[in-house]
Amino acid sequence: MIPLEYLHQDIFSTLREHLLPGERLFLVGGAVRDVLLGKMPEDFDFVIKGNAKKLSRVVADQFRGAVYQLDDEHAAMRILSDCELFKGHIDISELRGESLEEDLRDRDFTVNAMAIDVTHSANLDIIDPCQGQRDLQNGVIRVCRTDSIVSDPIRILRGIRLGLVFGFVNDDETKRQMKQPTLLALVSAERKRDELFKIFEPQLAADGFDLLREYDALPVLFPGLRYDENHTTANFVRKLSIIIKTVIGEDITADDTISTLQAAFLPYQGELAAYLDKDIVEGRKRAVLLFFAALAWLSIDGQDTTADSAFTKKFLSTFCQRLALSNREMNFLRQIIQNRDCVPALTASNPELDGKTIYKFFRETEESGVGLCLFSLAQNLAGEWGNSDADSWSQAVLVCQQLVHHYFTKWESTIEPQTLITGDDLITIFSLIPGPLFQTVLESVREEQAAGIINDREDALSFVKEMLREKKWGAGDK
């Protein structure tokens, strides 16, 4: 019997209330699996022997949610609810095939091929034609059919993800089917992207990368990725995972090297966790983009990746199209790759940073700056700096700690100083004509603010007056 305490009764009572006579409703898939594992489902997937569209629209009104169609063939609908009764999504689709058993056997893995008839509250037995409960108890991922992967190749990535999330292993037939990575070329970029964002969550990324390599999926997903006998890419991914988990306070085995990092970033754990967890696009976090940046960089390392490099622009455009990433996500990756030498350069020149240097760093790196710090620390830890010794590591940690400190605690004084003078001031007070000089002057003021030299409007006006005098600029200059 299913444990009743795990079922969200408001959802079930609402659905039952609006069923038409003769319709039957089944809870299916991951929600059933999660309940059997003792987890509260975050989302719910239902199959109806009846009209999915009509029921979805009525339920969406009840939960004050949006509804849209996922699939025409099976009238698959999704309700996005954000009301007090339930926050999450509810999928309702019509029965595939002639029976519920046929529908379940057509699913990906046995642990996702179980159902509960929820048409009437009294009947809560598990319907399990593929022996999913047995595989759940044994920790096994097993395909439902001999053509499960061929019929929908995204299941290669889904099988990897399920194994990572639940610590399950694939049976031999599932492994055989999943070792057909070229089939992934038939899957839309959007579907691959959504699975990869889950596989490269920091807690899963290192093991996820190893499994993608084990199933030969990496050359299909990331063409050109660096391979060598030292497993450079896998090492970098693992080091980046360690860095991220360390700075957000997750428990890991810490040696002296990691202990140095833990101590330096301890005051910013909450802020770093929020920064990394923030979606650049809904459901797609900055933390995962750092791993994509690593994979992109390790695909083009040694090439001309300067800011205006035609190669970089073309490569990143292709890379992001392959993953269906947005322009903002592409810009995040570009900032990481093009500025990847900034932290090593700061470490080599003077690890004690002044405000002007910190301001310039974030002016160039924008929202990727904090992420670049973590990326650079992973580079150092993975031996990618060329001089990655204990002293280099300590100095790198010091540089990144200062950058992160100012980003989270001195934003208004260092990262984005208050506007003290404007272009209108340059026109009315200094008789300048709008042109390139404007940006030079205003940016110089901001740099001196970050350095603590300019503190108010009077300071700013005096600075501009002196700047123009020394440069012999005046009225009419552009």
Short mmCIF file of C-alpha atoms in Angstrom, two decimals:
data_model
loop_
_atom_site.label_atom_id
_atom_site.label_comp_id
_atom_site.label_asym_id
_atom_site.label_seq_id
_atom_site.Cartn_x
_atom_site.Cartn_y
_atom_site.Cartn_z
CA MET A 1 0.00 0.00 0.00
CA ILE A 2 1.13 3.54 -0.72
CA PRO A 3 1.84 5.68 2.39
CA LEU A 4 -1.08 8.11 2.43
CA GLU A 5 0.81 10.78 4.33
CA TYR A 6 2.97 11.44 1.27
CA LEU A 7 0.10 12.32 -1.06
CA HIS A 8 -0.93 15.93 -1.54
CA GLN A 9 -4.63 15.54 -0.81
CA ASP A 10 -5.64 18.97 -2.17
CA ILE A 11 -4.45 17.95 -5.63
CA PHE A 12 -6.22 14.60 -5.58
CA SER A 13 -9.52 15.88 -4.23
CA THR A 14 -9.57 18.68 -6.83
CA LEU A 15 -8.84 16.28 -9.68
CA ARG A 16 -11.46 13.77 -8.54
CA GLU A 17 -14.07 16.48 -8.13
CA HIS A 18 -13.78 17.44 -11.81
CA LEU A 19 -13.61 14.01 -13.40
CA LEU A 20 -16.44 13.29 -15.81
CA PRO A 21 -18.54 10.14 -15.38
CA GLY A 22 -16.63 7.10 -16.64
CA GLU A 23 -13.21 8.81 -16.59
CA ARG A 24 -10.35 7.18 -14.67
CA LEU A 25 -7.26 8.89 -13.30
CA PHE A 26 -3.87 7.38 -12.45
CA LEU A 27 -0.84 8.83 -10.67
CA VAL A 28 2.21 7.59 -12.60
CA GLY A 29 5.97 7.82 -12.93
CA GLY A 30 8.39 9.65 -10.68
CA ALA A 31 5.84 10.67 -8.07
CA VAL A 32 5.02 7.02 -7.33
CA ARG A 33 8.72 6.18 -7.25
CA ASP A 34 9.48 9.04 -4.85
CA VAL A 35 6.70 8.09 -2.47
CA LEU A 36 7.96 4.52 -2.31
CA LEU A 37 11.41 5.91 -1.50
CA GLY A 38 9.94 7.96 1.33
CA LYS A 39 10.25 11.30 -0.47
CA MET A 40 7.60 13.95 -0.91
CA PRO A 41 7.06 14.42 -4.68
CA GLU A 42 7.79 17.93 -5.90
CA ASP A 43 5.71 17.46 -9.04
CA PHE A 44 2.91 15.14 -10.11
CA ASP A 45 2.29 13.21 -13.32
CA PHE A 46 -1.16 11.83 -14.09
CA VAL A 47 -2.63 9.75 -16.87
CA ILE A 48 -6.34 10.03 -17.58
CA LYS A 49 -8.61 7.70 -19.46
CA GLY A 50 -10.65 10.63 -20.61
CA ASN A 51 -10.18 14.28 -21.62
CA ALA A 52 -6.83 15.65 -20.42
CA LYS A 53 -7.28 19.14 -21.87
CA LYS A 54 -10.61 19.77 -20.20
CA LEU A 55 -9.50 18.50 -16.80
CA SER A 56 -6.25 20.48 -16.97
CA ARG A 57 -7.98 23.77 -17.69
CA VAL A 58 -10.46 23.31 -14.86
CA VAL A 59 -7.73 22.35 -12.38
CA ALA A 60 -5.52 25.23 -13.51
CA ASP A 61 -8.35 27.62 -12.67
CA GLN A 62 -8.72 26.04 -9.22
CA PHE A 63 -5.00 26.39 -8.49
CA ARG A 64 -4.72 29.80 -10.18
CA GLY A 65 -2.02 28.38 -12.43
CA ALA A 66 -0.97 28.59 -16.05
CA VAL A 67 -1.61 25.66 -18.37
CA TYR A 68 0.02 24.76 -21.67
CA GLN A 69 0.24 21.78 -23.97
CA LEU A 70 3.41 19.65 -23.95
CA ASP A 71 2.48 17.13 -26.62
CA ASP A 72 -0.26 16.99 -29.25
CA GLU A 73 -0.18 13.23 -29.76
CA HIS A 74 -1.18 12.32 -26.21
CA ALA A 75 -2.83 15.64 -25.31
CA ALA A 76 -0.15 16.05 -22.64
CA MET A 77 -0.82 19.17 -20.55
CA ARG A 78 1.19 20.94 -17.85
CA ILE A 79 -0.24 23.07 -15.06
CA LEU A 80 2.17 25.46 -13.34
CA SER A 81 0.85 26.26 -9.87
CA ASP A 82 2.20 28.84 -7.46
CA CYS A 83 -0.69 29.12 -5.01
CA GLU A 84 -0.73 28.34 -1.30
CA LEU A 85 -2.24 24.90 -1.84
CA PHE A 86 0.54 23.69 -4.13
CA LYS A 87 3.70 25.08 -5.72
CA GLY A 88 5.02 23.03 -8.61
CA HIS A 89 3.79 21.48 -11.81
CA ILE A 90 1.08 18.92 -12.51
CA ASP A 91 1.20 17.01 -15.80
CA ILE A 92 -1.92 15.35 -17.16
CA SER A 93 -1.85 13.27 -20.33
CA GLU A 94 -4.21 10.90 -22.01
CA LEU A 95 -3.63 7.16 -21.97
CA ARG A 96 -1.04 5.91 -24.46
CA GLY A 97 -2.18 2.67 -26.05
CA GLU A 98 -5.23 0.60 -25.33
CA SER A 99 -4.62 0.07 -21.61
CA LEU A 100 -2.78 1.43 -18.60
CA GLU A 101 -0.40 -1.56 -18.72
CA GLU A 102 0.52 -0.74 -22.32
CA ASP A 103 1.08 2.88 -21.30
CA LEU A 104 3.39 1.88 -18.45
CA ARG A 105 5.38 -0.61 -20.55
CA ASP A 106 6.03 2.18 -23.04
CA ARG A 107 7.87 4.24 -20.39
CA ASP A 108 11.62 4.54 -19.94
CA PHE A 109 12.65 2.57 -16.84
CA THR A 110 10.81 0.16 -14.59
CA VAL A 111 11.18 2.39 -11.51
CA ASN A 112 9.23 5.04 -13.45
CA ALA A 113 6.62 2.61 -14.77
CA MET A 114 4.36 2.25 -11.76
CA ALA A 115 0.92 3.75 -11.21
CA ILE A 116 -1.84 4.22 -8.63
CA ASP A 117 -5.51 4.40 -9.53
CA VAL A 118 -6.61 7.60 -7.77
CA THR A 119 -10.07 7.79 -9.33
CA HIS A 120 -11.48 6.77 -5.94
CA SER A 121 -9.67 7.49 -2.70
CA ALA A 122 -10.16 3.99 -1.34
CA ASN A 123 -8.06 2.22 -4.02
CA LEU A 124 -4.37 2.99 -3.52
CA ASP A 125 -2.65 -0.24 -4.58
CA ILE A 126 0.44 -0.09 -6.76
CA ILE A 127 -0.01 -1.09 -10.41
CA ASP A 128 3.38 -2.48 -11.41
CA PRO A 129 3.52 -4.54 -14.64
CA CYS A 130 7.29 -4.10 -15.08
CA GLN A 131 8.38 -5.07 -11.55
CA GLY A 132 9.49 -1.55 -10.71
CA GLN A 133 9.09 -2.09 -6.95
CA ARG A 134 11.54 -4.98 -7.09
CA ASP A 135 14.11 -2.87 -8.98
CA LEU A 136 13.55 0.04 -6.62
CA GLN A 137 14.30 -2.17 -3.64
CA ASN A 138 17.41 -3.59 -5.35
CA GLY A 139 18.69 -0.23 -6.55
CA VAL A 140 18.57 -1.16 -10.23
CA ILE A 141 17.83 0.96 -13.30
CA ARG A 142 16.22 -1.33 -15.90
CA VAL A 143 14.66 -0.46 -19.25
CA CYS A 144 11.03 -1.44 -19.74
CA ARG A 145 11.50 -2.82 -23.25
CA THR A 146 14.22 -4.06 -25.57
CA ASP A 147 13.81 -0.94 -27.72
CA SER A 148 13.38 1.60 -24.92
CA ILE A 149 16.48 3.65 -25.80
CA VAL A 150 16.04 3.50 -29.57
CA SER A 151 12.45 4.70 -29.24
CA ASP A 152 13.60 7.77 -27.27
CA PRO A 153 17.39 8.27 -27.05
CA ILE A 154 17.13 11.02 -24.40
CA ARG A 155 16.77 8.06 -22.05
CA ILE A 156 20.55 7.62 -22.28
CA LEU A 157 20.98 10.86 -20.33
CA ARG A 158 17.97 10.19 -18.14
CA GLY A 159 19.35 6.80 -17.15
CA ILE A 160 22.65 8.40 -16.19
CA ARG A 161 20.84 11.04 -14.13
CA LEU A 162 18.64 8.57 -12.29
CA GLY A 163 21.67 6.50 -11.36
CA LEU A 164 23.41 9.61 -10.01
CA VAL A 165 20.45 10.92 -8.04
CA PHE A 166 19.47 7.63 -6.40
CA GLY A 167 22.78 5.80 -6.37
CA PHE A 168 21.34 3.00 -8.51
CA VAL A 169 23.18 0.85 -11.06
CA ASN A 170 22.11 -0.09 -14.57
CA ASP A 171 21.47 -3.71 -15.38
CA ASP A 172 23.34 -5.30 -18.31
CA GLU A 173 20.56 -4.87 -20.87
CA THR A 174 20.15 -1.22 -19.93
CA LYS A 175 23.90 -0.65 -20.26
CA ARG A 176 23.88 -2.32 -23.67
CA GLN A 177 21.07 -0.10 -24.90
CA MET A 178 22.56 3.07 -23.43
CA LYS A 179 25.89 2.50 -25.20
CA GLN A 180 24.46 3.90 -28.42
CA PRO A 181 25.54 7.53 -28.00
CA THR A 182 25.19 8.45 -31.66
CA LEU A 183 21.42 8.23 -31.13
CA LEU A 184 21.69 11.42 -29.08
CA ALA A 185 22.18 13.31 -32.34
CA LEU A 186 18.49 12.62 -32.99
CA VAL A 187 17.39 14.37 -29.78
CA SER A 188 16.49 18.06 -29.75
CA ALA A 189 19.00 20.47 -28.22
CA GLU A 190 16.42 21.59 -25.67
CA ARG A 191 15.84 18.09 -24.28
CA LYS A 192 19.57 17.36 -24.06
CA ARG A 193 20.15 20.71 -22.36
CA ASP A 194 17.52 20.06 -19.71
CA GLU A 195 19.03 16.69 -18.78
CA LEU A 196 22.59 18.03 -18.78
CA PHE A 197 21.65 20.87 -16.44
CA LYS A 198 20.54 18.19 -13.96
CA ILE A 199 23.59 15.95 -14.51
CA PHE A 200 25.99 18.86 -13.95
CA GLU A 201 24.56 20.01 -10.65
CA PRO A 202 27.66 20.50 -8.44
CA GLN A 203 26.81 17.51 -6.23
CA LEU A 204 26.58 15.22 -9.27
CA ALA A 205 28.89 16.79 -11.85
CA ALA A 206 32.10 14.83 -11.28
CA ASP A 207 30.43 11.42 -11.26
CA GLY A 208 28.09 12.55 -14.02
CA PHE A 209 31.04 13.41 -16.25
CA ASP A 210 32.58 9.99 -15.59
CA LEU A 211 29.33 8.26 -16.58
CA LEU A 212 28.97 10.34 -19.73
CA ARG A 213 32.49 9.25 -20.64
CA GLU A 214 31.73 5.62 -19.75
CA TYR A 215 28.78 5.64 -22.16
CA ASP A 216 30.83 7.41 -24.88
CA ALA A 217 28.39 10.31 -24.91
CA LEU A 218 30.91 13.15 -24.54
CA PRO A 219 32.11 13.28 -28.18
CA VAL A 220 28.49 13.57 -29.32
CA LEU A 221 27.55 16.19 -26.74
CA PHE A 222 30.80 18.17 -26.65
CA PRO A 223 32.79 17.68 -29.87
CA GLY A 224 36.45 18.62 -29.57
CA LEU A 225 36.65 18.07 -25.82
CA ARG A 226 40.23 17.48 -24.71
CA TYR A 227 41.18 13.87 -23.95
CA ASP A 228 44.54 12.62 -22.74
CA GLU A 229 45.98 9.83 -20.66
CA ASN A 230 46.05 12.08 -17.59
CA HIS A 231 42.26 12.58 -17.75
CA THR A 232 42.74 16.35 -17.74
CA THR A 233 39.10 17.18 -18.34
CA ALA A 234 37.75 14.79 -15.72
CA ASN A 235 40.28 16.16 -13.23
CA PHE A 236 39.24 19.75 -13.91
CA VAL A 237 35.54 18.94 -13.55
CA ARG A 238 36.23 17.15 -10.27
CA LYS A 239 38.31 20.08 -8.93
CA LEU A 240 35.63 22.58 -9.91
CA SER A 241 33.06 20.46 -8.10
CA ILE A 242 35.26 20.43 -4.99
CA ILE A 243 35.74 24.21 -5.14
CA ILE A 244 32.01 24.90 -5.44
CA LYS A 245 31.00 22.50 -2.70
CA THR A 246 33.70 23.89 -0.41
CA VAL A 247 32.79 27.56 -0.73
CA ILE A 248 29.08 26.92 -0.10
CA GLY A 249 29.85 24.92 3.03
CA GLU A 250 29.08 21.37 1.95
CA ASP A 251 30.88 18.68 3.91
CA ILE A 252 33.87 17.30 2.05
CA THR A 253 37.12 15.69 3.12
CA ALA A 254 39.41 18.67 3.56
CA ASP A 255 43.19 18.56 3.32
CA ASP A 256 45.37 21.59 4.08
CA THR A 257 44.77 23.00 0.60
CA ILE A 258 40.99 22.89 0.90
CA SER A 259 41.09 24.03 4.52
CA THR A 260 42.75 27.24 3.34
CA LEU A 261 39.88 27.81 0.94
CA GLN A 262 37.24 26.96 3.57
CA ALA A 263 38.65 29.48 6.02
CA ALA A 264 38.94 32.26 3.44
CA PHE A 265 35.39 31.90 2.10
CA LEU A 266 33.58 30.97 5.31
CA PRO A 267 32.06 34.47 5.79
CA TYR A 268 30.46 34.36 2.32
CA GLN A 269 28.95 30.85 2.25
CA GLY A 270 25.35 32.03 2.16
CA GLU A 271 25.99 34.69 -0.46
CA LEU A 272 27.98 32.29 -2.65
CA ALA A 273 25.29 29.62 -2.40
CA ALA A 274 22.67 32.17 -3.49
CA TYR A 275 24.89 33.44 -6.33
CA LEU A 276 25.50 29.94 -7.68
CA ASP A 277 21.89 28.86 -7.22
CA LYS A 278 20.52 31.85 -9.11
CA ASP A 279 18.87 31.05 -12.43
CA ILE A 280 20.20 32.91 -15.45
CA VAL A 281 17.23 31.48 -17.29
CA GLU A 282 14.43 29.81 -15.33
CA GLY A 283 15.62 26.43 -14.09
CA ARG A 284 19.19 26.93 -15.35
CA LYS A 285 21.66 27.87 -12.63
CA ARG A 286 24.95 29.72 -12.73
CA ALA A 287 26.70 26.83 -10.99
CA VAL A 288 26.01 24.48 -13.90
CA LEU A 289 27.15 27.09 -16.41
CA LEU A 290 30.56 27.04 -14.74
CA PHE A 291 30.87 23.37 -15.70
CA PHE A 292 29.76 24.18 -19.24
CA ALA A 293 32.40 26.92 -19.31
CA ALA A 294 34.98 24.33 -18.28
CA LEU A 295 33.89 21.96 -21.04
CA ALA A 296 33.90 24.77 -23.60
CA TRP A 297 37.35 25.96 -22.52
CA LEU A 298 38.77 22.44 -22.61
CA SER A 299 37.41 22.09 -26.13
CA ILE A 300 39.28 25.15 -27.44
CA ASP A 301 42.30 25.45 -25.14
CA GLY A 302 45.28 26.58 -27.19
CA GLN A 303 43.16 28.43 -29.74
CA ASP A 304 42.89 32.20 -30.06
CA THR A 305 40.24 33.05 -27.47
CA THR A 306 40.84 36.79 -27.13
CA ALA A 307 37.88 39.09 -26.72
CA ASP A 308 37.36 39.81 -30.43
CA SER A 309 38.54 36.44 -31.70
CA ALA A 310 36.42 35.27 -34.63
CA PHE A 311 37.17 31.71 -33.57
CA THR A 312 35.79 32.30 -30.06
CA LYS A 313 32.63 33.91 -31.34
CA LYS A 314 31.98 31.12 -33.83
CA PHE A 315 32.83 28.35 -31.37
CA LEU A 316 30.67 29.73 -28.56
CA SER A 317 27.79 30.34 -30.93
CA THR A 318 27.95 26.71 -32.09
CA PHE A 319 28.48 25.42 -28.53
CA CYS A 320 25.48 27.32 -27.21
CA GLN A 321 23.27 26.38 -30.15
CA ARG A 322 24.12 22.74 -29.48
CA LEU A 323 22.81 23.19 -25.92
CA ALA A 324 20.03 25.64 -26.82
CA LEU A 325 21.45 28.25 -24.45
CA SER A 326 20.24 31.84 -24.35
CA ASN A 327 22.26 34.91 -25.31
CA ARG A 328 22.70 35.76 -21.64
CA GLU A 329 24.05 32.29 -20.92
CA MET A 330 26.40 32.56 -23.89
CA ASN A 331 27.65 35.90 -22.58
CA PHE A 332 28.33 34.29 -19.17
CA LEU A 333 30.42 31.58 -20.83
CA ARG A 334 32.21 34.12 -23.01
CA GLN A 335 33.17 36.24 -20.01
CA ILE A 336 34.62 33.21 -18.23
CA ILE A 337 36.64 31.97 -21.21
CA GLN A 338 37.94 35.32 -22.40
CA ASN A 339 38.94 36.49 -18.92
CA ARG A 340 40.33 33.17 -17.68
CA ASP A 341 43.83 34.66 -17.33
CA CYS A 342 42.76 37.61 -15.16
CA VAL A 343 43.09 35.92 -11.77
CA PRO A 344 46.47 34.29 -12.58
CA ALA A 345 47.70 37.72 -13.75
CA LEU A 346 46.50 39.43 -10.56
CA THR A 347 48.07 36.70 -8.46
CA ALA A 348 51.41 37.05 -10.23
CA SER A 349 51.53 40.86 -10.10
CA ASN A 350 50.28 41.77 -6.62
CA PRO A 351 47.89 39.64 -4.57
CA GLU A 352 47.04 42.67 -2.40
CA LEU A 353 44.37 44.33 -4.55
CA ASP A 354 43.31 47.96 -4.45
CA GLY A 355 39.78 49.20 -5.08
CA LYS A 356 40.51 50.39 -8.60
CA THR A 357 41.82 46.96 -9.64
CA ILE A 358 38.77 45.24 -8.18
CA TYR A 359 36.44 47.69 -9.92
CA LYS A 360 38.13 47.05 -13.28
CA PHE A 361 37.91 43.29 -12.77
CA PHE A 362 34.15 43.33 -12.32
CA ARG A 363 33.71 45.93 -15.06
CA GLU A 364 35.23 43.42 -17.47
CA THR A 365 33.65 40.24 -16.08
CA GLU A 366 30.19 41.57 -15.15
CA GLU A 367 27.94 38.94 -13.51
CA SER A 368 30.42 36.15 -14.23
CA GLY A 369 33.13 37.68 -12.01
CA VAL A 370 32.48 35.63 -8.88
CA GLY A 371 32.06 32.52 -11.01
CA LEU A 372 35.38 33.30 -12.70
CA CYS A 373 37.08 33.35 -9.29
CA LEU A 374 35.87 29.80 -8.61
CA PHE A 375 36.75 28.71 -12.14
CA SER A 376 40.27 30.09 -11.71
CA LEU A 377 40.76 28.37 -8.36
CA ALA A 378 39.75 25.10 -10.01
CA GLN A 379 42.29 25.77 -12.77
CA ASN A 380 45.00 26.25 -10.16
CA LEU A 381 43.99 23.17 -8.19
CA ALA A 382 43.95 21.10 -11.39
CA GLY A 383 47.47 22.23 -12.30
CA GLU A 384 46.33 24.32 -15.27
CA TRP A 385 48.27 27.45 -14.29
CA GLY A 386 51.65 25.92 -14.97
CA ASN A 387 52.97 27.12 -11.60
CA SER A 388 50.37 25.58 -9.31
CA ASP A 389 52.38 25.16 -6.11
CA ALA A 390 51.40 25.86 -2.50
CA ASP A 391 52.43 29.52 -2.67
CA SER A 392 50.55 30.04 -5.92
CA TRP A 393 47.44 28.45 -4.40
CA SER A 394 47.58 30.61 -1.26
CA GLN A 395 47.97 33.78 -3.32
CA ALA A 396 45.14 32.73 -5.66
CA VAL A 397 42.85 32.17 -2.68
CA LEU A 398 43.83 35.60 -1.29
CA VAL A 399 43.09 37.35 -4.59
CA CYS A 400 39.73 35.63 -5.03
CA GLN A 401 38.78 36.22 -1.39
CA GLN A 402 39.32 39.97 -1.86
CA LEU A 403 37.29 40.02 -5.06
CA VAL A 404 34.44 38.06 -3.49
CA HIS A 405 34.57 40.18 -0.32
CA HIS A 406 34.09 43.41 -2.25
CA TYR A 407 31.37 41.90 -4.46
CA PHE A 408 29.25 40.86 -1.50
CA THR A 409 30.06 43.54 1.09
CA LYS A 410 31.25 46.65 -0.78
CA TRP A 411 29.11 46.69 -3.88
CA GLU A 412 28.16 50.37 -3.69
CA SER A 413 31.65 51.61 -2.87
CA THR A 414 33.73 49.39 -5.17
CA ILE A 415 31.73 47.46 -7.74
CA GLU A 416 29.10 50.03 -8.72
CA PRO A 417 29.95 53.39 -7.14
CA GLN A 418 27.29 56.06 -6.77
CA THR A 419 26.94 58.41 -9.75
CA LEU A 420 28.47 61.75 -8.72
CA ILE A 421 28.63 63.48 -12.10
CA THR A 422 26.84 62.89 -15.38
CA GLY A 423 27.27 63.65 -19.04
CA ASP A 424 25.06 66.70 -18.53
CA ASP A 425 27.57 68.00 -16.00
CA LEU A 426 30.39 67.61 -18.53
CA ILE A 427 28.38 69.68 -20.99
CA THR A 428 27.11 72.43 -18.69
CA ILE A 429 30.08 72.78 -16.34
CA PHE A 430 33.03 71.89 -18.56
CA SER A 431 31.59 72.78 -22.00
CA LEU A 432 32.49 69.41 -23.45
CA ILE A 433 30.81 68.09 -26.58
CA PRO A 434 29.39 64.56 -26.28
CA GLY A 435 31.81 61.98 -27.65
CA PRO A 436 34.31 59.27 -26.68
CA LEU A 437 35.90 61.59 -24.12
CA PHE A 438 32.71 61.45 -22.06
CA GLN A 439 33.11 57.76 -21.34
CA THR A 440 36.80 58.17 -20.55
CA VAL A 441 36.14 60.93 -18.03
CA LEU A 442 33.15 59.29 -16.34
CA GLU A 443 34.91 55.95 -16.12
CA SER A 444 37.99 57.59 -14.60
CA VAL A 445 35.79 59.16 -11.93
CA ARG A 446 34.29 55.78 -11.08
CA GLU A 447 37.73 54.19 -10.85
CA GLU A 448 38.89 56.88 -8.41
CA GLN A 449 35.72 56.40 -6.37
CA ALA A 450 36.48 52.69 -6.10
CA ALA A 451 40.02 53.56 -5.04
CA GLY A 452 38.66 55.79 -2.25
CA ILE A 453 40.18 58.97 -3.70
CA ILE A 454 36.88 60.55 -4.76
CA ASN A 455 34.26 60.57 -2.00
CA ASP A 456 31.69 63.18 -3.02
CA ARG A 457 30.54 65.39 -5.88
CA GLU A 458 32.96 68.15 -5.03
CA ASP A 459 35.87 65.69 -5.22
CA ALA A 460 34.57 64.44 -8.56
CA LEU A 461 34.31 67.92 -10.09
CA SER A 462 37.80 68.84 -8.88
CA PHE A 463 39.17 65.59 -10.31
CA VAL A 464 37.60 66.22 -13.71
CA LYS A 465 38.85 69.80 -13.78
CA GLU A 466 42.39 68.66 -13.04
CA MET A 467 42.14 65.77 -15.49
CA LEU A 468 41.09 68.06 -18.31
CA ARG A 469 43.81 70.56 -17.45
CA GLU A 470 46.56 67.96 -17.43
CA LYS A 471 45.37 66.38 -20.65
CA LYS A 472 44.88 69.85 -22.25
CA TRP A 473 41.30 68.96 -23.12
CA GLY A 474 38.67 71.63 -23.15
CA ALA A 475 35.59 72.99 -24.81
CA GLY A 476 34.89 71.45 -28.20
CA ASP A 477 36.92 68.31 -27.52
CA LYS A 478 35.43 64.93 -28.32
#
